[in-house]
PDB file of C-alpha atoms in Angstrom:
ATOM      1  CA  UNK E  23      -0.252  -4.811  41.158  1.00 42.00           C
ATOM      2  CA  UNK E  24      -0.909  -3.350  37.789  1.00 47.00           C
ATOM      3  CA  UNK E  25       0.785  -0.328  36.585  1.00 53.00           C
ATOM      4  CA  UNK E  26      -1.223   2.840  35.480  1.00 51.00           C
ATOM      5  CA  UNK E  27      -0.367   5.338  32.879  1.00 54.00           C
ATOM      6  CA  UNK E  28       0.055   8.932  34.101  1.00 54.00           C
ATOM      7  CA  UNK E  29      -2.564  10.888  31.899  1.00 52.00           C
ATOM      8  CA  UNK E  30      -0.861  14.323  33.196  1.00 53.00           C
ATOM      9  CA  UNK E  31       1.799  14.452  30.512  1.00 51.00           C
ATOM     10  CA  UNK E  32       1.984  17.588  28.672  1.00 65.00           C
ATOM     11  CA  UNK E  33       0.781  16.168  25.098  1.00 89.00           C
ATOM     12  CA  UNK E  34      -0.845  13.069  24.134  1.00 92.00           C
ATOM     13  CA  UNK E  35       2.342  12.399  21.940  1.00 92.00           C
ATOM     14  CA  UNK E  36       4.567  12.633  24.908  1.00 92.00           C
ATOM     15  CA  UNK E  37       2.303  10.092  26.532  1.00 93.00           C
ATOM     16  CA  UNK E  38       2.708   7.644  23.624  1.00 95.00           C
ATOM     17  CA  UNK E  39       6.311   8.028  23.704  1.00 95.00           C
ATOM     18  CA  UNK E  40       6.085   7.368  27.625  1.00 94.00           C
ATOM     19  CA  UNK E  41       4.015   4.438  27.034  1.00 96.00           C
ATOM     20  CA  UNK E  42       6.542   2.797  24.786  1.00 97.00           C
ATOM     21  CA  UNK E  43       9.449   3.432  27.159  1.00 95.00           C
ATOM     22  CA  UNK E  44       7.051   1.926  29.990  1.00 96.00           C
ATOM     23  CA  UNK E  45       6.487  -1.112  27.725  1.00 97.00           C
ATOM     24  CA  UNK E  46      10.392  -1.596  26.771  1.00 96.00           C
ATOM     25  CA  UNK E  47      11.435  -0.734  30.374  1.00 94.00           C
ATOM     26  CA  UNK E  48      12.598  -3.041  32.971  1.00 93.00           C
ATOM     27  CA  UNK E  49       9.271  -4.032  34.422  1.00 93.00           C
ATOM     28  CA  UNK E  50       7.341  -3.548  31.373  1.00 96.00           C
ATOM     29  CA  UNK E  51       5.746  -6.273  29.040  1.00 97.00           C
ATOM     30  CA  UNK E  52       7.841  -9.385  28.240  1.00 96.00           C
ATOM     31  CA  UNK E  53       6.518  -9.411  24.677  1.00 96.00           C
ATOM     32  CA  UNK E  54       7.531  -5.819  23.838  1.00 97.00           C
ATOM     33  CA  UNK E  55      10.840  -6.253  25.268  1.00 96.00           C
ATOM     34  CA  UNK E  56      11.681  -8.906  23.173  1.00 96.00           C
ATOM     35  CA  UNK E  57      10.904  -7.170  20.000  1.00 96.00           C
ATOM     36  CA  UNK E  58      13.783  -5.939  17.465  1.00 95.00           C
ATOM     37  CA  UNK E  59      13.536  -3.544  14.385  1.00 94.00           C
ATOM     38  CA  UNK E  60      13.310  -6.643  12.309  1.00 93.00           C
ATOM     39  CA  UNK E  61      10.593  -8.418  14.110  1.00 94.00           C
ATOM     40  CA  UNK E  62       8.565  -5.324  14.412  1.00 94.00           C
ATOM     41  CA  UNK E  63       8.513  -4.742  10.468  1.00 91.00           C
ATOM     42  CA  UNK E  64       5.902  -7.459  10.395  1.00 90.00           C
ATOM     43  CA  UNK E  65       3.405  -5.730  12.547  1.00 94.00           C
ATOM     44  CA  UNK E  66       4.054  -2.303  10.722  1.00 93.00           C
ATOM     45  CA  UNK E  67       3.018  -3.801   7.495  1.00 91.00           C
ATOM     46  CA  UNK E  68      -0.041  -5.457   8.927  1.00 92.00           C
ATOM     47  CA  UNK E  69      -1.207  -2.265  10.450  1.00 95.00           C
ATOM     48  CA  UNK E  70      -0.606  -0.325   7.318  1.00 93.00           C
ATOM     49  CA  UNK E  71      -2.741  -2.624   5.432  1.00 90.00           C
ATOM     50  CA  UNK E  72      -5.321  -2.281   8.126  1.00 93.00           C
ATOM     51  CA  UNK E  73      -5.475   1.374   7.643  1.00 95.00           C
ATOM     52  CA  UNK E  74      -5.630   1.364   3.921  1.00 91.00           C
ATOM     53  CA  UNK E  75      -8.618  -1.033   4.389  1.00 91.00           C
ATOM     54  CA  UNK E  76     -10.189   1.519   6.836  1.00 92.00           C
ATOM     55  CA  UNK E  77      -9.623   4.446   4.723  1.00 93.00           C
ATOM     56  CA  UNK E  78     -11.003   2.872   1.492  1.00 89.00           C
ATOM     57  CA  UNK E  79     -14.105   1.604   3.911  1.00 88.00           C
ATOM     58  CA  UNK E  80     -14.750   5.532   4.392  1.00 88.00           C
ATOM     59  CA  UNK E  81     -15.369   4.810   8.057  1.00 92.00           C
ATOM     60  CA  UNK E  82     -13.690   7.861  10.068  1.00 96.00           C
ATOM     61  CA  UNK E  83     -13.686   5.833  13.237  1.00 97.00           C
ATOM     62  CA  UNK E  84     -11.893   2.906  11.859  1.00 96.00           C
ATOM     63  CA  UNK E  85      -9.165   5.165  10.229  1.00 96.00           C
ATOM     64  CA  UNK E  86      -8.582   7.065  13.445  1.00 97.00           C
ATOM     65  CA  UNK E  87      -8.317   3.636  15.305  1.00 97.00           C
ATOM     66  CA  UNK E  88      -5.986   2.018  12.645  1.00 97.00           C
ATOM     67  CA  UNK E  89      -3.867   5.264  12.186  1.00 97.00           C
ATOM     68  CA  UNK E  90      -3.337   5.171  15.867  1.00 97.00           C
ATOM     69  CA  UNK E  91      -2.031   1.757  15.652  1.00 97.00           C
ATOM     70  CA  UNK E  92       0.372   2.790  12.602  1.00 97.00           C
ATOM     71  CA  UNK E  93       1.615   5.665  14.733  1.00 97.00           C
ATOM     72  CA  UNK E  94       2.440   3.383  17.666  1.00 97.00           C
ATOM     73  CA  UNK E  95       4.255   1.078  15.102  1.00 97.00           C
ATOM     74  CA  UNK E  96       6.391   3.674  13.633  1.00 97.00           C
ATOM     75  CA  UNK E  97       7.345   5.074  17.144  1.00 97.00           C
ATOM     76  CA  UNK E  98       8.034   1.816  18.637  1.00 97.00           C
ATOM     77  CA  UNK E  99      10.697   1.269  15.685  1.00 97.00           C
ATOM     78  CA  UNK E 100      12.277   4.764  16.204  1.00 97.00           C
ATOM     79  CA  UNK E 101      12.462   3.837  20.053  1.00 97.00           C
ATOM     80  CA  UNK E 102      14.278   0.787  19.548  1.00 97.00           C
ATOM     81  CA  UNK E 103      16.941   2.420  17.173  1.00 97.00           C
ATOM     82  CA  UNK E 104      17.069   5.271  19.996  1.00 96.00           C
ATOM     83  CA  UNK E 105      17.671   2.677  22.688  1.00 95.00           C
ATOM     84  CA  UNK E 106      20.774   1.460  20.354  1.00 93.00           C
ATOM     85  CA  UNK E 107      21.880   5.257  20.318  1.00 94.00           C
ATOM     86  CA  UNK E 108      21.629   5.692  16.502  1.00 96.00           C
ATOM     87  CA  UNK E 109      18.866   8.525  16.612  1.00 96.00           C
ATOM     88  CA  UNK E 110      15.877   9.822  18.433  1.00 94.00           C
ATOM     89  CA  UNK E 111      12.564  11.008  17.536  1.00 95.00           C
ATOM     90  CA  UNK E 112      13.693  14.693  17.190  1.00 95.00           C
ATOM     91  CA  UNK E 113      16.258  13.511  14.837  1.00 96.00           C
ATOM     92  CA  UNK E 114      13.695  11.895  12.484  1.00 96.00           C
ATOM     93  CA  UNK E 115      11.330  14.654  12.843  1.00 95.00           C
ATOM     94  CA  UNK E 116      13.842  17.372  12.053  1.00 97.00           C
ATOM     95  CA  UNK E 117      15.484  15.339   9.217  1.00 95.00           C
ATOM     96  CA  UNK E 118      12.002  15.035   7.557  1.00 96.00           C
ATOM     97  CA  UNK E 119      11.256  18.799   7.914  1.00 96.00           C
ATOM     98  CA  UNK E 120      14.422  19.702   6.354  1.00 95.00           C
ATOM     99  CA  UNK E 121      13.764  17.228   3.496  1.00 93.00           C
ATOM    100  CA  UNK E 122      10.000  18.352   2.966  1.00 95.00           C
ATOM    101  CA  UNK E 123      11.192  21.967   2.915  1.00 95.00           C
ATOM    102  CA  UNK E 124      14.120  21.406   0.316  1.00 93.00           C
ATOM    103  CA  UNK E 125      11.860  19.184  -1.750  1.00 94.00           C
ATOM    104  CA  UNK E 126       9.003  21.918  -2.062  1.00 95.00           C
ATOM    105  CA  UNK E 127      10.825  25.006  -3.398  1.00 94.00           C
ATOM    106  CA  UNK E 128       7.873  26.049  -5.171  1.00 93.00           C
ATOM    107  CA  UNK E 129       6.235  26.452  -1.637  1.00 94.00           C
ATOM    108  CA  UNK E 130       9.368  27.744   0.480  1.00 94.00           C
ATOM    109  CA  UNK E 131      11.481  29.171  -2.285  1.00 92.00           C
ATOM    110  CA  UNK E 132      11.231  30.904  -5.456  1.00 91.00           C
ATOM    111  CA  UNK E 133      10.575  27.840  -7.942  1.00 91.00           C
ATOM    112  CA  UNK E 134       7.597  27.924  -9.811  1.00 91.00           C
ATOM    113  CA  UNK E 135       5.365  24.657 -10.147  1.00 90.00           C
ATOM    114  CA  UNK E 136       1.809  25.268 -11.034  1.00 90.00           C
ATOM    115  CA  UNK E 137       0.703  21.609 -11.588  1.00 92.00           C
ATOM    116  CA  UNK E 138       1.278  18.247  -9.873  1.00 90.00           C
ATOM    117  CA  UNK E 139       3.286  17.082 -12.971  1.00 86.00           C
ATOM    118  CA  UNK E 140       5.995  19.859 -12.546  1.00 90.00           C
ATOM    119  CA  UNK E 141       5.940  19.259  -8.877  1.00 91.00           C
ATOM    120  CA  UNK E 142       6.588  15.435  -9.462  1.00 86.00           C
ATOM    121  CA  UNK E 143       9.334  16.377 -12.047  1.00 85.00           C
ATOM    122  CA  UNK E 144      11.103  18.898  -9.399  1.00 88.00           C
ATOM    123  CA  UNK E 145      10.918  16.124  -6.665  1.00 86.00           C
ATOM    124  CA  UNK E 146      12.752  13.814  -8.828  1.00 82.00           C
ATOM    125  CA  UNK E 147      15.296  16.073  -9.880  1.00 84.00           C
ATOM    126  CA  UNK E 148      15.697  17.060  -6.149  1.00 88.00           C
ATOM    127  CA  UNK E 149      16.076  13.775  -5.044  1.00 83.00           C
ATOM    128  CA  UNK E 150      18.852  13.054  -7.423  1.00 78.00           C
ATOM    129  CA  UNK E 151      20.966  16.105  -6.438  1.00 81.00           C
ATOM    130  CA  UNK E 152      20.857  14.922  -2.875  1.00 80.00           C
ATOM    131  CA  UNK E 153      23.131  12.006  -4.081  1.00 73.00           C
ATOM    132  CA  UNK E 154      25.835  14.543  -3.686  1.00 65.00           C
ATOM    133  CA  UNK E 155      27.531  13.635  -7.211  1.00 57.00           C
ATOM    134  CA  UNK E 156      27.507   9.964  -6.357  1.00 61.00           C
ATOM    135  CA  UNK E 157      27.326   7.618  -9.300  1.00 56.00           C
ATOM    136  CA  UNK E 158      23.732   7.195  -9.900  1.00 61.00           C
ATOM    137  CA  UNK E 159      22.173   3.740  -9.556  1.00 74.00           C
ATOM    138  CA  UNK E 160      19.392   2.467 -11.395  1.00 84.00           C
ATOM    139  CA  UNK E 161      16.036   4.610 -11.291  1.00 82.00           C
ATOM    140  CA  UNK E 162      14.443   1.292 -10.030  1.00 88.00           C
ATOM    141  CA  UNK E 163      16.768   0.542  -7.212  1.00 84.00           C
ATOM    142  CA  UNK E 164      14.832   2.477  -4.489  1.00 81.00           C
ATOM    143  CA  UNK E 165      11.700   0.643  -5.222  1.00 88.00           C
ATOM    144  CA  UNK E 166      10.955  -1.430  -2.095  1.00 87.00           C
ATOM    145  CA  UNK E 167      10.998  -5.083  -3.159  1.00 86.00           C
ATOM    146  CA  UNK E 168       8.744  -5.989  -0.411  1.00 83.00           C
ATOM    147  CA  UNK E 169       5.728  -4.056  -2.051  1.00 87.00           C
ATOM    148  CA  UNK E 170       2.765  -5.964  -3.236  1.00 90.00           C
ATOM    149  CA  UNK E 171       3.364  -7.126  -6.953  1.00 92.00           C
ATOM    150  CA  UNK E 172       0.656  -4.351  -8.116  1.00 93.00           C
ATOM    151  CA  UNK E 173       2.045  -1.511  -5.985  1.00 92.00           C
ATOM    152  CA  UNK E 174       5.550  -2.432  -7.214  1.00 94.00           C
ATOM    153  CA  UNK E 175       4.415  -2.614 -10.833  1.00 96.00           C
ATOM    154  CA  UNK E 176       2.985   0.685 -10.538  1.00 95.00           C
ATOM    155  CA  UNK E 177       6.283   2.432  -9.374  1.00 93.00           C
ATOM    156  CA  UNK E 178       8.573   0.460 -11.920  1.00 95.00           C
ATOM    157  CA  UNK E 179       5.965   1.897 -14.600  1.00 96.00           C
ATOM    158  CA  UNK E 180       5.983   5.203 -13.345  1.00 92.00           C
ATOM    159  CA  UNK E 181       9.986   5.368 -13.024  1.00 90.00           C
ATOM    160  CA  UNK E 182      10.408   4.204 -16.492  1.00 93.00           C
ATOM    161  CA  UNK E 183       7.809   6.500 -18.066  1.00 93.00           C
ATOM    162  CA  UNK E 184       9.750   9.502 -16.568  1.00 87.00           C
ATOM    163  CA  UNK E 185      12.529   8.736 -18.680  1.00 88.00           C
ATOM    164  CA  UNK E 186      10.259   8.862 -21.761  1.00 91.00           C
ATOM    165  CA  UNK E 187      10.126   5.115 -22.325  1.00 94.00           C
ATOM    166  CA  UNK E 188       6.350   5.016 -22.575  1.00 95.00           C
ATOM    167  CA  UNK E 189       3.321   5.071 -25.136  1.00 96.00           C
ATOM    168  CA  UNK E 190       2.321   8.385 -26.558  1.00 95.00           C
ATOM    169  CA  UNK E 191      -1.156   8.092 -25.132  1.00 96.00           C
ATOM    170  CA  UNK E 192      -3.781   5.517 -23.678  1.00 97.00           C
ATOM    171  CA  UNK E 193      -4.721   4.124 -26.872  1.00 97.00           C
ATOM    172  CA  UNK E 194      -1.299   2.658 -27.638  1.00 96.00           C
ATOM    173  CA  UNK E 195      -1.069   1.019 -24.276  1.00 97.00           C
ATOM    174  CA  UNK E 196      -4.557  -0.480 -24.443  1.00 97.00           C
ATOM    175  CA  UNK E 197      -3.698  -1.769 -27.949  1.00 97.00           C
ATOM    176  CA  UNK E 198      -0.527  -3.346 -26.046  1.00 97.00           C
ATOM    177  CA  UNK E 199      -2.815  -5.182 -23.576  1.00 97.00           C
ATOM    178  CA  UNK E 200      -4.891  -6.498 -26.136  1.00 97.00           C
ATOM    179  CA  UNK E 201      -1.897  -7.779 -27.915  1.00 96.00           C
ATOM    180  CA  UNK E 202      -0.717  -9.530 -24.424  1.00 96.00           C
ATOM    181  CA  UNK E 203      -3.817 -10.994 -23.922  1.00 96.00           C
ATOM    182  CA  UNK E 204      -3.820 -12.427 -27.430  1.00 96.00           C
ATOM    183  CA  UNK E 205      -0.581 -13.965 -26.558  1.00 94.00           C
ATOM    184  CA  UNK E 206      -1.719 -15.283 -23.177  1.00 94.00           C
ATOM    185  CA  UNK E 207      -4.829 -16.862 -24.785  1.00 92.00           C
ATOM    186  CA  UNK E 208      -2.651 -18.628 -27.557  1.00 91.00           C
ATOM    187  CA  UNK E 209      -0.220 -19.796 -24.816  1.00 90.00           C
ATOM    188  CA  UNK E 210      -3.024 -21.138 -22.703  1.00 86.00           C
ATOM    189  CA  UNK E 211      -4.443 -22.830 -25.599  1.00 83.00           C
ATOM    190  CA  UNK E 212      -1.306 -24.532 -26.151  1.00 76.00           C
ATOM    191  CA  UNK E 213      -1.169 -25.720 -22.779  1.00 64.00           C
ATOM    192  CA  UNK E 214      -4.682 -27.454 -23.140  1.00 66.00           C
ATOM    193  CA  UNK E 215      -6.068 -24.598 -20.632  1.00 57.00           C
ATOM    194  CA  UNK E 216      -4.180 -26.030 -17.539  1.00 58.00           C
ATOM    195  CA  UNK E 217      -2.044 -22.968 -17.058  1.00 53.00           C
ATOM    196  CA  UNK E 218       0.864 -25.147 -15.926  1.00 61.00           C
ATOM    197  CA  UNK E 219       3.150 -23.846 -18.613  1.00 72.00           C
ATOM    198  CA  UNK E 220       5.859 -21.491 -17.375  1.00 83.00           C
ATOM    199  CA  UNK E 221       5.456 -19.610 -20.493  1.00 88.00           C
ATOM    200  CA  UNK E 222       1.778 -19.373 -20.196  1.00 88.00           C
ATOM    201  CA  UNK E 223       2.571 -17.788 -16.509  1.00 90.00           C
ATOM    202  CA  UNK E 224       4.669 -15.251 -17.914  1.00 93.00           C
ATOM    203  CA  UNK E 225       2.295 -14.015 -20.602  1.00 94.00           C
ATOM    204  CA  UNK E 226      -0.283 -13.671 -17.712  1.00 94.00           C
ATOM    205  CA  UNK E 227       2.163 -11.445 -15.851  1.00 95.00           C
ATOM    206  CA  UNK E 228       2.738  -9.458 -19.284  1.00 97.00           C
ATOM    207  CA  UNK E 229      -0.962  -9.198 -19.182  1.00 97.00           C
ATOM    208  CA  UNK E 230      -1.191  -7.783 -15.604  1.00 97.00           C
ATOM    209  CA  UNK E 231       1.954  -5.543 -16.137  1.00 97.00           C
ATOM    210  CA  UNK E 232       0.574  -3.720 -19.264  1.00 97.00           C
ATOM    211  CA  UNK E 233      -2.784  -3.351 -17.443  1.00 97.00           C
ATOM    212  CA  UNK E 234      -0.913  -1.587 -14.516  1.00 97.00           C
ATOM    213  CA  UNK E 235       0.225   0.725 -17.254  1.00 97.00           C
ATOM    214  CA  UNK E 236      -3.320   1.573 -18.517  1.00 97.00           C
ATOM    215  CA  UNK E 237      -4.231   2.435 -15.023  1.00 97.00           C
ATOM    216  CA  UNK E 238      -1.305   4.958 -14.952  1.00 96.00           C
ATOM    217  CA  UNK E 239      -2.610   6.683 -18.083  1.00 96.00           C
ATOM    218  CA  UNK E 240      -6.045   6.601 -16.469  1.00 96.00           C
ATOM    219  CA  UNK E 241      -4.702   8.114 -13.541  1.00 94.00           C
ATOM    220  CA  UNK E 242      -5.783   4.993 -11.371  1.00 95.00           C
ATOM    221  CA  UNK E 243      -3.636   2.980  -8.780  1.00 94.00           C
ATOM    222  CA  UNK E 244      -4.099  -0.461  -9.543  1.00 94.00           C
ATOM    223  CA  UNK E 245      -3.582  -1.711  -5.962  1.00 91.00           C
ATOM    224  CA  UNK E 246      -6.296   0.573  -4.593  1.00 91.00           C
ATOM    225  CA  UNK E 247      -8.567  -0.221  -7.234  1.00 93.00           C
ATOM    226  CA  UNK E 248      -7.986  -4.205  -6.642  1.00 93.00           C
ATOM    227  CA  UNK E 249      -8.711  -3.556  -2.973  1.00 91.00           C
ATOM    228  CA  UNK E 250     -11.800  -1.753  -3.705  1.00 91.00           C
ATOM    229  CA  UNK E 251     -12.966  -4.600  -6.043  1.00 94.00           C
ATOM    230  CA  UNK E 252     -12.280  -7.312  -3.638  1.00 93.00           C
ATOM    231  CA  UNK E 253     -13.970  -5.436  -0.775  1.00 91.00           C
ATOM    232  CA  UNK E 254     -17.057  -5.108  -3.195  1.00 93.00           C
ATOM    233  CA  UNK E 255     -16.844  -8.876  -4.139  1.00 96.00           C
ATOM    234  CA  UNK E 256     -16.709  -9.799  -0.461  1.00 94.00           C
ATOM    235  CA  UNK E 257     -19.672  -7.551   0.658  1.00 94.00           C
ATOM    236  CA  UNK E 258     -21.629  -9.003  -2.127  1.00 95.00           C
ATOM    237  CA  UNK E 259     -20.577 -12.859  -1.316  1.00 96.00           C
ATOM    238  CA  UNK E 260     -21.396 -12.388   2.339  1.00 95.00           C
ATOM    239  CA  UNK E 261     -24.913 -11.271   1.377  1.00 95.00           C
ATOM    240  CA  UNK E 262     -25.196 -14.363  -0.670  1.00 95.00           C
ATOM    241  CA  UNK E 263     -23.961 -16.370   2.356  1.00 95.00           C
ATOM    242  CA  UNK E 264     -26.384 -14.770   4.679  1.00 95.00           C
ATOM    243  CA  UNK E 265     -29.541 -15.093   2.268  1.00 95.00           C
ATOM    244  CA  UNK E 266     -28.914 -18.666   2.054  1.00 95.00           C
ATOM    245  CA  UNK E 267     -28.276 -19.107   5.674  1.00 95.00           C
ATOM    246  CA  UNK E 268     -31.831 -17.442   6.113  1.00 95.00           C
ATOM    247  CA  UNK E 269     -33.323 -20.048   4.022  1.00 94.00           C
ATOM    248  CA  UNK E 270     -31.859 -22.775   5.731  1.00 94.00           C
ATOM    249  CA  UNK E 271     -29.538 -23.574   2.853  1.00 93.00           C
ATOM    250  CA  UNK E 272     -25.759 -23.950   2.451  1.00 93.00           C
ATOM    251  CA  UNK E 273     -24.109 -21.930  -0.358  1.00 93.00           C
ATOM    252  CA  UNK E 274     -22.526 -25.193  -1.753  1.00 91.00           C
ATOM    253  CA  UNK E 275     -25.883 -26.463  -2.099  1.00 92.00           C
ATOM    254  CA  UNK E 276     -27.624 -23.795  -4.262  1.00 93.00           C
ATOM    255  CA  UNK E 277     -27.855 -24.329  -7.885  1.00 94.00           C
ATOM    256  CA  UNK E 278     -26.357 -21.948 -10.370  1.00 94.00           C
ATOM    257  CA  UNK E 279     -29.386 -20.238 -11.108  1.00 95.00           C
ATOM    258  CA  UNK E 280     -29.921 -19.755  -7.370  1.00 95.00           C
ATOM    259  CA  UNK E 281     -26.700 -18.467  -6.859  1.00 96.00           C
ATOM    260  CA  UNK E 282     -26.958 -15.792  -9.606  1.00 94.00           C
ATOM    261  CA  UNK E 283     -30.497 -14.621  -8.376  1.00 95.00           C
ATOM    262  CA  UNK E 284     -28.733 -13.757  -4.812  1.00 96.00           C
ATOM    263  CA  UNK E 285     -25.827 -12.558  -6.804  1.00 95.00           C
ATOM    264  CA  UNK E 286     -28.316 -10.009  -8.619  1.00 95.00           C
ATOM    265  CA  UNK E 287     -29.711  -8.969  -5.323  1.00 94.00           C
ATOM    266  CA  UNK E 288     -26.228  -8.408  -3.969  1.00 95.00           C
ATOM    267  CA  UNK E 289     -25.040  -6.313  -6.779  1.00 94.00           C
ATOM    268  CA  UNK E 290     -27.911  -3.727  -6.312  1.00 94.00           C
ATOM    269  CA  UNK E 291     -27.403  -3.355  -2.644  1.00 90.00           C
ATOM    270  CA  UNK E 292     -23.624  -3.351  -3.089  1.00 88.00           C
ATOM    271  CA  UNK E 293     -22.976  -1.211  -6.146  1.00 81.00           C
TER     272      UNK E 293
END
């Protein structure tokens, strides 16, 4: 007989925790019982990306749905460690509350921080003090290596800039971007446009990293900006495919001019 979840728990949060316990229990789900913290990380990452897509789409229903999936995965990871006797959900919550209060002295103490920049400066200073006098590693050590390249580049750029290793203004970094583009173009020409040269690849990487710095000066997060551009392209391309299908044509059978007519229509529909 299929088991049913008792909906009479005190809170929805408690019911979600109970659900996870049931799935991991002796008579629970074989797949869930097999998971370990390392195997679950893949699904946590996937769910976070789906949540990001939902947020950028602007659809509240999708955000609600995907946020629930992320919450489930986070609680699932915590439960796995709780099973091993390391910590429980209460430990996680209490530790985070103490950390957030400690890192917001301008809210819960007598420190003044009137701008987001000052808040960020205080935050970094407090994080450093939390290391209890231990030898300080590189500022870059705490940046997760598993981040997407653009997101990681943004964090590296921000950390380095906080030491004063930065351009004076956006015009300086834009000039650097043009310089890097020229170097890439020169190297690409030397490689006969094939782009197979390791040097050409490195130069292209320099272009991307410098553009990440341009984005930082412009207060744009490069990962989010690229996701939005990809979504816009996908919407437009799918429109083209649909219109071609309506006309009884395949995309690869359209002429260059016919494709651009549909692209211009798509640009109007998906700005």
